Amino acid sequence: MISKETMMNKKYRGEVMRVLALFYPTPITVKQIKLSLLEYGITNGADVSKHLQYLFDKNYIMLDKEFAEDFREEHLLRMSPTGVDLIEGSIDDDAIYL
């Protein structure tokens, strides 16, 4: 059985991808992603770094510049071609609910 935390992580990653899809191919800041998720009632403003790191490691998102250790609010992110494939259903990832 999947834990509630795991299900919430999967949902959160999917919602981040949906926000990025709305703006694709234009990059948006981490702050804009957070604000969009707050507006949709998806999160309470908690740290999104672990979710962004997962999406970055899986090549679903790209950074417009290098980062040192963490995703800062001013960093620009955009969806990668692999992320577009995920959103369009060409590929599947069980760790992301879309």
N, CA, C and O atoms as a MOPAC input file, in Angstrom:
PM7 MOZYME 1SCF
protein

 N      0.83900 1    -1.17800 1     0.00000 1
 C      0.00000 1     0.00000 1     0.00000 1
 C      0.89000 1     1.25000 1     0.00000 1
 O      1.91200 1     1.30000 1     0.68500 1
 N      0.49000 1     2.23200 1    -0.76400 1
 C      1.25700 1     3.46900 1    -0.88600 1
 C      0.88100 1     4.39900 1     0.25900 1
 O     -0.29600 1     4.57400 1     0.57400 1
 N      1.90500 1     4.99500 1     0.88100 1
 C      1.64500 1     5.90800 1     1.99400 1
 C      1.03500 1     7.21700 1     1.49700 1
 O      1.14100 1     7.56600 1     0.32100 1
 N      0.40400 1     7.92000 1     2.41000 1
 C     -0.20700 1     9.20000 1     2.08000 1
 C      0.86000 1    10.19600 1     1.61400 1
 O      0.62600 1    10.96900 1     0.68600 1
 N      2.02000 1    10.17400 1     2.25600 1
 C      3.10600 1    11.08700 1     1.86900 1
 C      3.57500 1    10.81400 1     0.44200 1
 O      3.82100 1    11.75000 1    -0.31800 1
 N      3.70000 1     9.55400 1     0.07800 1
 C      4.11500 1     9.18500 1    -1.27500 1
 C      3.09100 1     9.65300 1    -2.29900 1
 O      3.45500 1    10.17400 1    -3.35400 1
 N      1.82400 1     9.47100 1    -1.99400 1
 C      0.77200 1     9.91400 1    -2.91400 1
 C      0.79800 1    11.43500 1    -3.07300 1
 O      0.62300 1    11.94600 1    -4.17900 1
 N      1.01400 1    12.15200 1    -1.98300 1
 C      1.07700 1    13.61300 1    -2.05300 1
 C      2.29100 1    14.06600 1    -2.86800 1
 O      2.19700 1    15.02900 1    -3.63000 1
 N      3.41700 1    13.38900 1    -2.71800 1
 C      4.61300 1    13.72100 1    -3.50100 1
 C      4.34900 1    13.53600 1    -4.99300 1
 O      4.73200 1    14.38100 1    -5.80200 1
 N      3.70100 1    12.44200 1    -5.35400 1
 C      3.38700 1    12.16700 1    -6.76200 1
 C      2.44500 1    13.23200 1    -7.32600 1
 O      2.62300 1    13.70500 1    -8.44800 1
 N      1.44600 1    13.59800 1    -6.52900 1
 C      0.49300 1    14.62100 1    -6.95500 1
 C      1.19400 1    15.96900 1    -7.11600 1
 O      0.96200 1    16.68400 1    -8.09000 1
 N      2.03600 1    16.30400 1    -6.17000 1
 C      2.73300 1    17.58800 1    -6.18900 1
 C      3.61700 1    17.69700 1    -7.43300 1
 O      3.61800 1    18.72700 1    -8.10700 1
 N      4.36700 1    16.63500 1    -7.73600 1
 C      5.21500 1    16.64000 1    -8.94000 1
 C      4.37700 1    16.83300 1   -10.19700 1
 O      4.75800 1    17.57900 1   -11.09900 1
 N      3.25200 1    16.16700 1   -10.24900 1
 C      2.36700 1    16.31300 1   -11.40500 1
 C      1.85200 1    17.73300 1   -11.54600 1
 O      1.77500 1    18.25900 1   -12.65700 1
 N      1.50400 1    18.34900 1   -10.44900 1
 C      0.99900 1    19.71800 1   -10.50000 1
 C      2.09500 1    20.69400 1   -10.92600 1
 O      1.82300 1    21.64900 1   -11.65300 1
 N      3.31200 1    20.46600 1   -10.48500 1
 C      4.43400 1    21.30500 1   -10.94700 1
 C      4.57100 1    21.18800 1   -12.45200 1
 O      4.77100 1    22.19100 1   -13.13800 1
 N      4.46700 1    19.97400 1   -12.97200 1
 C      4.57800 1    19.77400 1   -14.41700 1
 C      3.43000 1    20.46300 1   -15.15700 1
 O      3.63100 1    21.02100 1   -16.23500 1
 N      2.25300 1    20.42500 1   -14.59000 1
 C      1.10400 1    21.08800 1   -15.22500 1
 C      1.29800 1    22.60100 1   -15.28400 1
 O      0.95900 1    23.23900 1   -16.28100 1
 N      1.84200 1    23.16800 1   -14.21300 1
 C      2.11600 1    24.61100 1   -14.21000 1
 C      3.12900 1    24.94500 1   -15.29800 1
 O      2.93100 1    25.88800 1   -16.06400 1
 N      4.20500 1    24.18400 1   -15.36900 1
 C      5.22200 1    24.43900 1   -16.39000 1
 C      4.64600 1    24.27500 1   -17.79800 1
 O      5.03000 1    24.99800 1   -18.71700 1
 N      3.72700 1    23.32600 1   -17.96200 1
 C      3.11100 1    23.10400 1   -19.27000 1
 C      2.29000 1    24.31100 1   -19.71000 1
 O      2.21700 1    24.61600 1   -20.90000 1
 N      1.67500 1    24.99200 1   -18.75700 1
 C      0.88300 1    26.18000 1   -19.09400 1
 C      1.73400 1    27.27300 1   -19.73600 1
 O      1.25000 1    28.03500 1   -20.57300 1
 N      2.99800 1    27.34500 1   -19.33900 1
 C      3.88100 1    28.41300 1   -19.80500 1
 C      4.84000 1    27.97000 1   -20.91000 1
 O      5.50500 1    28.80700 1   -21.52100 1
 N      4.91800 1    26.67800 1   -21.16900 1
 C      5.87700 1    26.15300 1   -22.14500 1
 C      5.72700 1    26.84100 1   -23.49800 1
 O      4.60000 1    26.98600 1   -23.97000 1
 N      6.80600 1    27.27100 1   -24.14100 1
 C      8.21800 1    27.05100 1   -23.84800 1
 C      8.87400 1    28.17300 1   -23.03100 1
 O     10.09500 1    28.19200 1   -22.87800 1
 N      8.08500 1    29.08700 1   -22.51800 1
 C      8.63600 1    30.20600 1   -21.75900 1
 C      9.08700 1    29.74000 1   -20.37500 1
 O      8.33500 1    29.05300 1   -19.68400 1
 N     10.28600 1    30.09800 1   -19.96600 1
 C     10.72500 1    29.73600 1   -18.61500 1
 C     10.00300 1    30.59000 1   -17.56800 1
 O      9.63000 1    31.73200 1   -17.83500 1
 N      9.81300 1    30.02300 1   -16.38100 1
 C      9.23500 1    30.76400 1   -15.26200 1
 C     10.09000 1    30.53000 1   -14.02700 1
 O     10.86300 1    29.57400 1   -13.96700 1
 N      9.94700 1    31.40400 1   -13.05100 1
 C     10.76700 1    31.29100 1   -11.84500 1
 C     10.16500 1    30.27300 1   -10.87700 1
 O      8.98800 1    29.92000 1   -10.95200 1
 N     11.01600 1    29.82400 1    -9.97700 1
 C     10.55500 1    28.92900 1    -8.91700 1
 C      9.46600 1    29.63000 1    -8.11200 1
 O      8.48900 1    29.00300 1    -7.70200 1
 N      9.63600 1    30.91900 1    -7.88900 1
 C      8.62900 1    31.67800 1    -7.14300 1
 C      7.27700 1    31.64700 1    -7.85600 1
 O      6.24200 1    31.49300 1    -7.20800 1
 N      7.27700 1    31.79000 1    -9.17700 1
 C      6.02800 1    31.73600 1    -9.93100 1
 C      5.36300 1    30.36700 1    -9.81400 1
 O      4.13800 1    30.27000 1    -9.74100 1
 N      6.16600 1    29.32100 1    -9.79800 1
 C      5.61700 1    27.97300 1    -9.62600 1
 C      4.94800 1    27.87000 1    -8.25900 1
 O      3.82100 1    27.38700 1    -8.14800 1
 N      5.64500 1    28.32600 1    -7.22000 1
 C      5.08200 1    28.27800 1    -5.86900 1
 C      3.77200 1    29.05500 1    -5.77900 1
 O      2.79300 1    28.57900 1    -5.20400 1
 N      3.76700 1    30.25000 1    -6.35100 1
 C      2.55800 1    31.07400 1    -6.30300 1
 C      1.40400 1    30.43000 1    -7.06100 1
 O      0.25800 1    30.49200 1    -6.61600 1
 N      1.69700 1    29.81800 1    -8.19000 1
 C      0.65500 1    29.12800 1    -8.95700 1
 C      0.07400 1    27.97300 1    -8.16900 1
 O     -1.14100 1    27.77500 1    -8.16500 1
 N      0.92100 1    27.20700 1    -7.50200 1
 C      0.44900 1    26.08100 1    -6.71000 1
 C     -0.37900 1    26.55800 1    -5.52000 1
 O     -1.38000 1    25.93500 1    -5.16700 1
 N      0.03400 1    27.65100 1    -4.90800 1
 C     -0.74800 1    28.23400 1    -3.81100 1
 C     -2.12200 1    28.68800 1    -4.30000 1
 O     -3.13700 1    28.47000 1    -3.63800 1
 N     -2.13100 1    29.31900 1    -5.46500 1
 C     -3.38000 1    29.81600 1    -6.03300 1
 C     -4.36300 1    28.67800 1    -6.30600 1
 O     -5.56900 1    28.83500 1    -6.12000 1
 N     -3.84300 1    27.53900 1    -6.74600 1
 C     -4.69100 1    26.38300 1    -7.03900 1
 C     -4.98000 1    25.53800 1    -5.79900 1
 O     -5.67900 1    24.52700 1    -5.87700 1
 N     -4.43300 1    25.96200 1    -4.64600 1
 C     -4.67100 1    25.23500 1    -3.40400 1
 C     -3.94300 1    23.92100 1    -3.30700 1
 O     -4.35200 1    23.03500 1    -2.55600 1
 N     -2.85000 1    23.77800 1    -4.06800 1
 C     -2.11000 1    22.52400 1    -4.09500 1
 C     -1.15700 1    22.40400 1    -2.90900 1
 O     -0.90200 1    21.29900 1    -2.42900 1
 N     -0.63800 1    23.51200 1    -2.44000 1
 C      0.36500 1    23.48400 1    -1.38300 1
 C      0.15300 1    24.63500 1    -0.42900 1
 O     -0.59400 1    25.57400 1    -0.70600 1
 N      0.82300 1    24.54200 1     0.69300 1
 C      0.78000 1    25.62300 1     1.66300 1
 C      2.05500 1    26.46600 1     1.60600 1
 O      2.33400 1    27.23200 1     2.52900 1
 N      2.81800 1    26.33000 1     0.54200 1
 C      4.04800 1    27.09300 1     0.38800 1
 C      5.28000 1    26.36000 1     0.88200 1
 O      6.35000 1    26.95500 1     1.01100 1
 N      5.13800 1    25.07800 1     1.15900 1
 C      6.26300 1    24.28800 1     1.64200 1
 C      7.37800 1    24.24300 1     0.60200 1
 O      7.18000 1    24.60200 1    -0.55900 1
 N      8.52000 1    23.80700 1     1.03000 1
 C      9.67900 1    23.72800 1     0.15700 1
 C      9.41600 1    22.79800 1    -1.02200 1
 O      8.97900 1    21.66100 1    -0.84100 1
 N      9.68300 1    23.28300 1    -2.22200 1
 C      9.45600 1    22.49300 1    -3.42400 1
 C     10.74800 1    21.87200 1    -3.95600 1
 O     10.73100 1    21.16000 1    -4.96000 1
 N     11.85900 1    22.14300 1    -3.28700 1
 C     13.16900 1    21.72700 1    -3.81000 1
 C     13.26600 1    20.23900 1    -4.10800 1
 O     13.80600 1    19.85200 1    -5.14500 1
 N     12.74900 1    19.39500 1    -3.21200 1
 C     12.89600 1    17.94800 1    -3.44800 1
 C     12.11500 1    17.51300 1    -4.68300 1
 O     12.54500 1    16.61400 1    -5.40600 1
 N     10.97400 1    18.14500 1    -4.92700 1
 C     10.18700 1    17.79500 1    -6.10200 1
 C     10.84900 1    18.31200 1    -7.37300 1
 O     10.89400 1    17.61500 1    -8.38700 1
 N     11.35700 1    19.52700 1    -7.31300 1
 C     12.06200 1    20.07400 1    -8.46900 1
 C     13.32700 1    19.27500 1    -8.75800 1
 O     13.66600 1    19.04400 1    -9.91900 1
 N     14.02400 1    18.85400 1    -7.70900 1
 C     15.23100 1    18.05500 1    -7.90700 1
 C     14.90300 1    16.74100 1    -8.61100 1
 O     15.62900 1    16.32200 1    -9.51300 1
 N     13.81500 1    16.08900 1    -8.20200 1
 C     13.39300 1    14.84900 1    -8.85700 1
 C     13.11700 1    15.10000 1   -10.33700 1
 O     13.61000 1    14.37000 1   -11.19700 1
 N     12.33200 1    16.13000 1   -10.63000 1
 C     11.98300 1    16.43900 1   -12.01800 1
 C     13.21600 1    16.80400 1   -12.83200 1
 O     13.31100 1    16.45600 1   -14.00900 1
 N     14.15600 1    17.50200 1   -12.21100 1
 C     15.40700 1    17.86700 1   -12.87400 1
 C     16.25500 1    16.61800 1   -13.13700 1
 O     16.78600 1    16.44500 1   -14.23400 1
 N     16.37900 1    15.75900 1   -12.13800 1
 C     17.17100 1    14.53100 1   -12.28500 1
 C     16.60900 1    13.60700 1   -13.35900 1
 O     17.36300 1    12.89200 1   -14.01900 1
 N     15.29000 1    13.61900 1   -13.53800 1
 C     14.65200 1    12.78600 1   -14.56400 1
 C     14.61800 1    13.48600 1   -15.92900 1
 O     14.07400 1    12.94800 1   -16.89200 1
 N     15.20100 1    14.68200 1   -16.00400 1
 C     15.26300 1    15.47500 1   -17.24200 1
 C     13.89300 1    15.93600 1   -17.73300 1
 O     13.69300 1    16.10800 1   -18.93500 1
 N     12.94600 1    16.13800 1   -16.80900 1
 C     11.63900 1    16.67100 1   -17.17600 1
 C     11.63200 1    18.19800 1   -17.18500 1
 O     10.81000 1    18.82000 1   -17.85700 1
 N     12.55800 1    18.79300 1   -16.43100 1
 C     12.67200 1    20.25000 1   -16.40100 1
 C     14.12100 1    20.64200 1   -16.63200 1
 O     15.03900 1    19.84800 1   -16.43000 1
 N     14.30800 1    21.89100 1   -17.06400 1
 C     15.64800 1    22.42300 1   -17.30200 1
 C     15.78500 1    23.75000 1   -16.57000 1
 O     14.81900 1    24.49600 1   -16.41200 1
 N     17.00000 1    24.02500 1   -16.12900 1
 C     17.32900 1    25.30800 1   -15.52700 1
 C     17.96500 1    26.17900 1   -16.58700 1
 O     18.74600 1    25.69700 1   -17.40800 1
 N     17.63600 1    27.46000 1   -16.57400 1
 C     18.24400 1    28.36100 1   -17.54000 1
 C     19.64700 1    28.79900 1   -17.13400 1
 O     20.36000 1    29.41500 1   -17.92600 1
 N     20.05100 1    28.47900 1   -15.89100 1
 C     21.43200 1    28.69400 1   -15.47000 1
 C     21.76900 1    27.67400 1   -14.40400 1
 O     20.88100 1    27.08600 1   -13.78600 1
 N     23.04300 1    27.47200 1   -14.19600 1
 C     23.48600 1    26.48300 1   -13.21400 1
 C     23.13400 1    26.92900 1   -11.79900 1
 O     22.98200 1    28.12200 1   -11.53500 1
 N     23.00600 1    25.97100 1   -10.90000 1
 C     22.73900 1    26.28700 1    -9.50500 1
 C     23.72600 1    25.55000 1    -8.63500 1
 O     24.29900 1    24.54100 1    -9.04500 1
 N     23.92600 1    26.05800 1    -7.42700 1
 C     24.92200 1    25.48700 1    -6.53300 1
 C     24.35400 1    24.30200 1    -5.75500 1
 O     24.78700 1    23.16800 1    -5.95700 1
 N     23.40400 1    24.54900 1    -4.88000 1
 C     22.90400 1    23.48300 1    -4.02000 1
 C     21.40000 1    23.34100 1    -4.00500 1
 O     20.87900 1    22.25300 1    -3.75900 1
 N     20.70000 1    24.42100 1    -4.26300 1
 C     19.26000 1    24.40900 1    -4.06900 1
 C     18.58800 1    25.24400 1    -5.14300 1
 O     19.23200 1    26.04400 1    -5.82100 1
 N     17.30800 1    25.05200 1    -5.28500 1
 C     16.53000 1    25.86000 1    -6.22100 1
 C     16.11700 1    27.13600 1    -5.50300 1
 O     15.41300 1    27.08600 1    -4.49400 1
 N     16.54600 1    28.25900 1    -6.01200 1
 C     16.18200 1    29.54700 1    -5.42300 1
 C     14.99900 1    30.12100 1    -6.16900 1
 O     14.72800 1    29.76400 1    -7.31500 1
 N     14.29600 1    31.02500 1    -5.49200 1
 C     13.07100 1    31.56800 1    -6.07000 1
 C     13.28400 1    32.27400 1    -7.39600 1
 O     12.37400 1    32.32000 1    -8.22300 1
 N     14.47700 1    32.82900 1    -7.61200 1
 C     14.72300 1    33.57000 1    -8.84500 1
 C     15.20200 1    32.68400 1   -10.00500 1
 O     15.30900 1    33.15700 1   -11.13700 1
 N     15.48700 1    31.42000 1    -9.73600 1
 C     15.92500 1    30.52100 1   -10.80600 1
 C     14.81200 1    30.32900 1   -11.83000 1
 O     13.64400 1    30.15200 1   -11.48600 1
 N     15.21100 1    30.37000 1   -13.09000 1
 C     14.26100 1    30.15000 1   -14.18400 1
 C     14.23800 1    28.68000 1   -14.56800 1
 O     15.28400 1    28.07000 1   -14.78800 1
 N     13.04100 1    28.11600 1   -14.64900 1
 C     12.84800 1    26.72800 1   -15.03300 1
 C     11.93500 1    26.66700 1   -16.24100 1
 O     11.07400 1    27.52400 1   -16.43800 1
 N     12.14300 1    25.63800 1   -17.04400 1
 C     11.19700 1    25.38300 1   -18.12700 1
 C     11.12700 1    23.88600 1   -18.35700 1
 O     12.02300 1    23.13300 1   -17.97500 1
 N     10.06600 1    23.48700 1   -18.97500 1
 C      9.88100 1    22.07900 1   -19.25400 1
 C     10.79300 1    21.66200 1   -20.39900 1
 O     10.98400 1    22.40900 1   -21.35800 1
 N     11.34500 1    20.47900 1   -20.29100 1
 C     12.19800 1    19.93000 1   -21.34100 1
 C     11.33700 1    19.17000 1   -22.35000 1
 O     10.15700 1    18.92600 1   -22.09700 1
 N     11.91200 1    18.79800 1   -23.47700 1
 C     11.15800 1    17.96100 1   -24.42300 1
 C     10.67600 1    16.64900 1   -23.78900 1
 O      9.59700 1    16.16000 1   -24.12400 1
 N     11.46700 1    16.08400 1   -22.88000 1
 C     11.04100 1    14.86800 1   -22.17500 1
 C      9.83500 1    15.16300 1   -21.28800 1
 O      8.93500 1    14.33400 1   -21.15300 1
 N      9.82500 1    16.36000 1   -20.68200 1
 C      8.68100 1    16.77200 1   -19.88000 1
 C      7.42700 1    16.92400 1   -20.71800 1
 O      6.33300 1    16.57700 1   -20.27400 1
 N      7.58000 1    17.44200 1   -21.92800 1
 C      6.43600 1    17.55600 1   -22.83900 1
 C      5.90200 1    16.16300 1   -23.16400 1
 O      4.69100 1    15.94500 1   -23.17600 1
 N      6.80900 1    15.22300 1   -23.42800 1
 C      6.38600 1    13.84300 1   -23.70400 1
 C      5.60300 1    13.26200 1   -22.52000 1
 O      4.61400 1    12.55500 1   -22.71100 1
 N      6.05000 1    13.56600 1   -21.30400 1
 C      5.35500 1    13.08000 1   -20.11100 1
 C      3.94900 1    13.67700 1   -20.02900 1
 O      2.97900 1    12.95200 1   -19.80500 1
 N      3.83800 1    14.97600 1   -20.20500 1
 C      2.53900 1    15.65700 1   -20.14400 1
 C      1.59300 1    15.12800 1   -21.22500 1
 O      0.40100 1    14.94800 1   -20.97600 1
 N      2.12700 1    14.88000 1   -22.42200 1
 C      1.30100 1    14.41200 1   -23.53500 1
 C      1.00100 1    12.91500 1   -23.48100 1
 O      0.23900 1    12.40700 1   -24.30300 1
 N      1.59300 1    12.21100 1   -22.52300 1
 C      1.31100 1    10.78400 1   -22.37300 1
 C      2.14600 1     9.87500 1   -23.24900 1
 O      1.87600 1     8.67600 1   -23.32300 1
 N      3.16100 1    10.41900 1   -23.91700 1
 C      4.03300 1     9.58700 1   -24.75100 1
 C      4.92900 1     8.69300 1   -23.90300 1
 O      5.33500 1     7.61300 1   -24.33300 1
 N      5.23200 1     9.15900 1   -22.68900 1
 C      5.98700 1     8.35200 1   -21.72900 1
 C      5.22300 1     8.36900 1   -20.41200 1
 O      4.35700 1     9.21700 1   -20.19600 1
 N      5.54900 1     7.43700 1   -19.54600 1
 C      4.86000 1     7.31000 1   -18.26000 1
 C      5.87600 1     7.28500 1   -17.14300 1
 O      6.97600 1     6.75800 1   -17.30700 1
 N      5.51100 1     7.85400 1   -16.00100 1
 C      6.35200 1     7.81300 1   -14.80700 1
 C      5.40800 1     7.58400 1   -13.63100 1
 O      4.58500 1     8.44100 1   -13.30900 1
 N      5.53200 1     6.42500 1   -12.99600 1
 C      4.65000 1     6.07600 1   -11.89000 1
 C      4.84100 1     6.96400 1   -10.67600 1
 O      4.01700 1     6.93300 1    -9.76100 1
 N      5.89900 1     7.75100 1   -10.64100 1
 C      6.16900 1     8.64800 1    -9.50300 1
 C      5.55700 1    10.01900 1    -9.69600 1
 O      5.79300 1    10.92300 1    -8.89500 1
 N      4.76400 1    10.18800 1   -10.76200 1
 C      4.12000 1    11.48000 1   -11.03500 1
 C      2.67400 1    11.23400 1   -11.42300 1
 O      2.38700 1    10.49900 1   -12.36800 1
 N      1.75600 1    11.86300 1   -10.67500 1
 C      0.32800 1    11.78900 1   -11.03300 1
 C     -0.01300 1    12.98400 1   -11.91300 1
 O      0.15600 1    14.13400 1   -11.50800 1
 N     -0.49000 1    12.70500 1   -13.11100 1
 C     -0.92800 1    13.77600 1   -14.01300 1
 C     -2.42800 1    13.72400 1   -14.21400 1
 O     -2.98300 1    14.54700 1   -14.94200 1

